[in-house]
Coordinates of C-alpha atoms and ligand atoms in Angstrom, one line a residue:
M1 CA -129.7 58.0 -145.5
A2 CA -129.1 55.4 -148.1
F3 CA -131.4 52.5 -148.5
T4 CA -130.1 49.0 -147.9
L5 CA -131.1 45.5 -149.0
P6 CA -133.0 43.7 -146.3
A7 CA -131.8 40.2 -145.5
L8 CA -134.1 37.4 -146.7
P9 CA -136.1 36.2 -143.7
Y10 CA -135.2 32.5 -144.6
A11 CA -132.5 30.7 -146.5
H12 CA -132.2 30.9 -150.3
D13 CA -133.2 27.2 -150.6
A14 CA -136.0 27.4 -148.0
L15 CA -138.8 27.7 -150.6
E16 CA -137.7 24.6 -152.7
P17 CA -139.1 23.0 -154.7
H18 CA -141.7 25.7 -155.4
I19 CA -139.3 28.6 -155.8
D20 CA -135.8 27.4 -156.6
T21 CA -132.5 28.4 -154.9
T22 CA -130.9 30.0 -157.9
T23 CA -133.9 32.1 -158.6
M24 CA -134.0 33.3 -155.0
Q25 CA -130.2 34.1 -155.1
I26 CA -130.5 36.1 -158.3
H27 CA -133.9 37.7 -157.5
H28 CA -132.8 38.9 -154.0
G29 CA -129.1 39.4 -154.4
K30 CA -129.0 40.9 -157.9
H31 CA -132.5 42.2 -158.9
H32 CA -133.5 43.6 -155.6
Q33 CA -130.0 44.9 -154.9
A34 CA -130.0 46.7 -158.2
Y35 CA -133.3 48.5 -157.3
V36 CA -131.7 49.6 -154.0
D37 CA -128.5 50.8 -155.7
N38 CA -130.3 52.6 -158.5
L39 CA -132.7 54.2 -156.0
N40 CA -129.8 55.5 -153.9
K41 CA -128.0 56.8 -157.0
A42 CA -131.1 58.6 -158.2
I43 CA -131.9 60.4 -154.9
A44 CA -128.3 61.2 -153.9
G45 CA -127.9 65.0 -153.4
T46 CA -131.7 65.6 -154.1
P47 CA -134.5 66.5 -151.6
N48 CA -135.7 62.9 -151.9
E49 CA -132.6 61.7 -150.1
N50 CA -134.1 62.3 -146.7
K51 CA -137.5 60.9 -147.4
S52 CA -138.7 57.5 -146.2
L53 CA -139.4 54.7 -148.8
I54 CA -143.1 54.8 -148.1
D55 CA -143.2 58.6 -148.5
L56 CA -141.6 58.2 -152.0
V57 CA -143.9 55.4 -153.0
K58 CA -147.1 57.3 -151.9
H59 CA -146.0 60.3 -154.0
A60 CA -145.0 58.3 -157.0
G61 CA -146.9 60.7 -159.3
S62 CA -144.6 63.6 -158.4
I63 CA -141.2 61.9 -158.5
S64 CA -139.1 61.0 -161.5
P65 CA -139.7 57.7 -163.3
V66 CA -136.3 56.4 -162.1
V67 CA -137.2 57.0 -158.5
R68 CA -140.7 55.6 -159.0
N69 CA -139.4 52.4 -160.7
N70 CA -136.6 51.7 -158.3
G71 CA -138.3 52.9 -155.2
G72 CA -141.3 50.7 -156.1
G73 CA -138.9 47.9 -156.8
H74 CA -137.4 48.2 -153.4
W75 CA -140.7 48.4 -151.6
N76 CA -142.4 45.6 -153.6
H77 CA -139.5 43.1 -153.2
S78 CA -139.2 43.9 -149.5
F79 CA -142.9 43.2 -149.2
F80 CA -142.7 40.1 -151.4
W81 CA -140.0 38.3 -149.3
E82 CA -142.3 38.7 -146.3
S83 CA -145.3 37.4 -148.2
L84 CA -143.5 34.0 -148.6
A85 CA -142.3 31.5 -146.1
P86 CA -141.1 27.9 -145.9
N87 CA -143.6 25.3 -144.6
A88 CA -146.4 27.7 -145.4
G89 CA -149.3 27.8 -147.9
G90 CA -152.6 26.1 -147.3
A91 CA -155.6 28.2 -146.6
P92 CA -155.8 31.2 -144.3
S93 CA -157.9 30.9 -141.1
G94 CA -159.2 33.6 -138.7
K95 CA -160.5 37.0 -139.8
L96 CA -158.7 37.0 -143.2
G97 CA -160.0 33.5 -144.0
E98 CA -163.5 34.6 -143.2
A99 CA -163.1 37.8 -145.2
I100 CA -161.8 35.9 -148.3
Q101 CA -164.9 33.6 -148.1
S102 CA -167.3 36.4 -147.9
A103 CA -165.6 38.6 -150.6
F104 CA -165.0 35.9 -153.1
G105 CA -167.3 33.0 -152.2
S106 CA -164.6 30.5 -151.4
F107 CA -160.9 30.2 -151.1
D108 CA -160.7 28.4 -154.4
A109 CA -162.6 31.2 -156.2
F110 CA -160.3 33.7 -154.6
K111 CA -157.2 31.9 -155.9
E112 CA -158.7 31.6 -159.3
K113 CA -159.3 35.3 -159.4
F114 CA -155.9 36.2 -158.0
N115 CA -154.2 33.9 -160.5
A116 CA -156.2 35.5 -163.4
A117 CA -154.9 38.9 -162.3
G118 CA -151.3 37.6 -162.4
L119 CA -151.7 35.8 -165.7
G120 CA -153.6 38.7 -167.2
R121 CA -150.9 41.3 -166.4
F122 CA -149.3 41.8 -169.8
G123 CA -145.5 42.0 -169.6
S124 CA -144.0 42.7 -166.1
G125 CA -145.9 43.6 -163.0
W126 CA -147.6 42.4 -159.8
A127 CA -150.9 40.9 -158.6
W128 CA -152.2 42.0 -155.3
L129 CA -154.8 41.3 -152.6
I130 CA -155.6 44.6 -151.0
V131 CA -157.9 46.2 -148.5
K132 CA -159.8 49.1 -150.2
D133 CA -162.4 51.0 -148.1
G134 CA -162.4 48.2 -145.5
K135 CA -163.0 45.4 -148.1
L136 CA -160.8 42.9 -149.9
E137 CA -160.1 43.3 -153.5
I138 CA -157.8 41.9 -156.1
S139 CA -155.8 44.2 -158.4
S140 CA -152.7 44.2 -160.5
T141 CA -150.1 46.9 -161.3
P142 CA -147.6 47.2 -164.2
N143 CA -143.8 47.3 -163.8
Q144 CA -142.8 48.2 -160.1
D145 CA -146.0 50.2 -159.3
N146 CA -148.0 49.1 -156.3
P147 CA -151.5 49.9 -154.8
L148 CA -150.0 52.4 -152.3
M149 CA -149.0 54.7 -155.1
D150 CA -151.1 57.8 -155.8
I151 CA -151.0 56.9 -159.5
A152 CA -152.3 53.4 -159.0
E153 CA -155.5 52.5 -160.9
V154 CA -156.8 50.7 -157.8
K155 CA -155.5 52.0 -154.5
G156 CA -155.5 50.1 -151.2
S157 CA -153.4 48.5 -148.5
P158 CA -151.5 45.4 -149.7
V159 CA -152.2 42.2 -147.9
L160 CA -150.5 39.8 -150.3
G161 CA -148.5 40.3 -153.5
V162 CA -146.9 38.2 -156.2
D163 CA -144.2 39.2 -158.5
V164 CA -145.0 38.2 -162.1
W165 CA -141.9 39.6 -163.8
E166 CA -140.2 36.8 -165.8
H167 CA -137.1 37.1 -163.6
A168 CA -139.3 35.7 -160.7
Y169 CA -139.9 32.4 -162.4
Y170 CA -138.1 32.0 -165.7
L171 CA -135.2 29.7 -164.6
K172 CA -137.5 27.0 -163.3
Y173 CA -140.8 27.6 -165.1
Q174 CA -139.6 29.3 -168.3
N175 CA -142.7 30.8 -170.0
R176 CA -145.1 28.9 -167.8
R177 CA -146.3 31.7 -165.5
A178 CA -149.4 29.7 -164.6
E179 CA -147.3 26.9 -163.1
Y180 CA -145.3 29.4 -161.1
L181 CA -148.5 31.0 -159.8
A182 CA -149.8 27.5 -158.9
A183 CA -146.6 26.8 -156.9
F184 CA -146.8 30.2 -155.2
W185 CA -149.7 29.0 -153.1
N186 CA -147.5 26.5 -151.4
V187 CA -145.3 29.2 -149.9
V188 CA -147.7 31.9 -149.0
N189 CA -147.1 33.3 -145.5
W190 CA -150.7 33.6 -144.3
S191 CA -149.7 34.6 -140.9
K192 CA -148.0 37.8 -142.3
A193 CA -151.0 38.4 -144.6
S194 CA -153.4 38.0 -141.7
S195 CA -151.6 40.6 -139.6
L196 CA -151.5 43.0 -142.5
Y197 CA -155.3 42.5 -143.1
E198 CA -156.1 43.0 -139.4
A199 CA -154.0 46.2 -139.3
A200 CA -155.7 47.5 -142.5
I201 CA -159.3 47.1 -141.3
K202 CA -158.7 48.9 -138.0
Ligands
MN301 MN1 -138.8 40.8 -159.0

């Protein structure tokens, strides 16, 4: 079964002014669509055609680079759209809020460390908040890799992720990745992150 582009869970302009409309239109409609199309092309007529996306991602080390890159691109972007929401941001409460306090000392210290992971990723990639062995950790992956992949340097269950490819911010922020990362905190969907955290520690 061919993979399809999931609809954005909000309008293209819903994350303004933090993430602009044109970026969302191109990022979702062109970039994410291309990962889906190229993944479908690469698996057509192969045994990978009948595998689930998560199965492909988890076995990234034993699939071709084109399936790894585009399968990762499809998974990562599907996850990213859900990590964002309009009228969101602020600080997380509940179990995730408490776990962030205890793992990083404070919410501000956590944000600083997460931003540093995004800023420190040379070239294209992602920064992640993950659950590893029941504990929160921050990691980063190159290209379209993610922490679920068997080849990831730091493996875990993603709770929150941010795309630091230039295509995610260049139209509005140009080379200023730090400004994009600062704006990202205004649109974080903590309710989604909290449910992922609670599922991961069960
Ligand atoms: Mn992207």
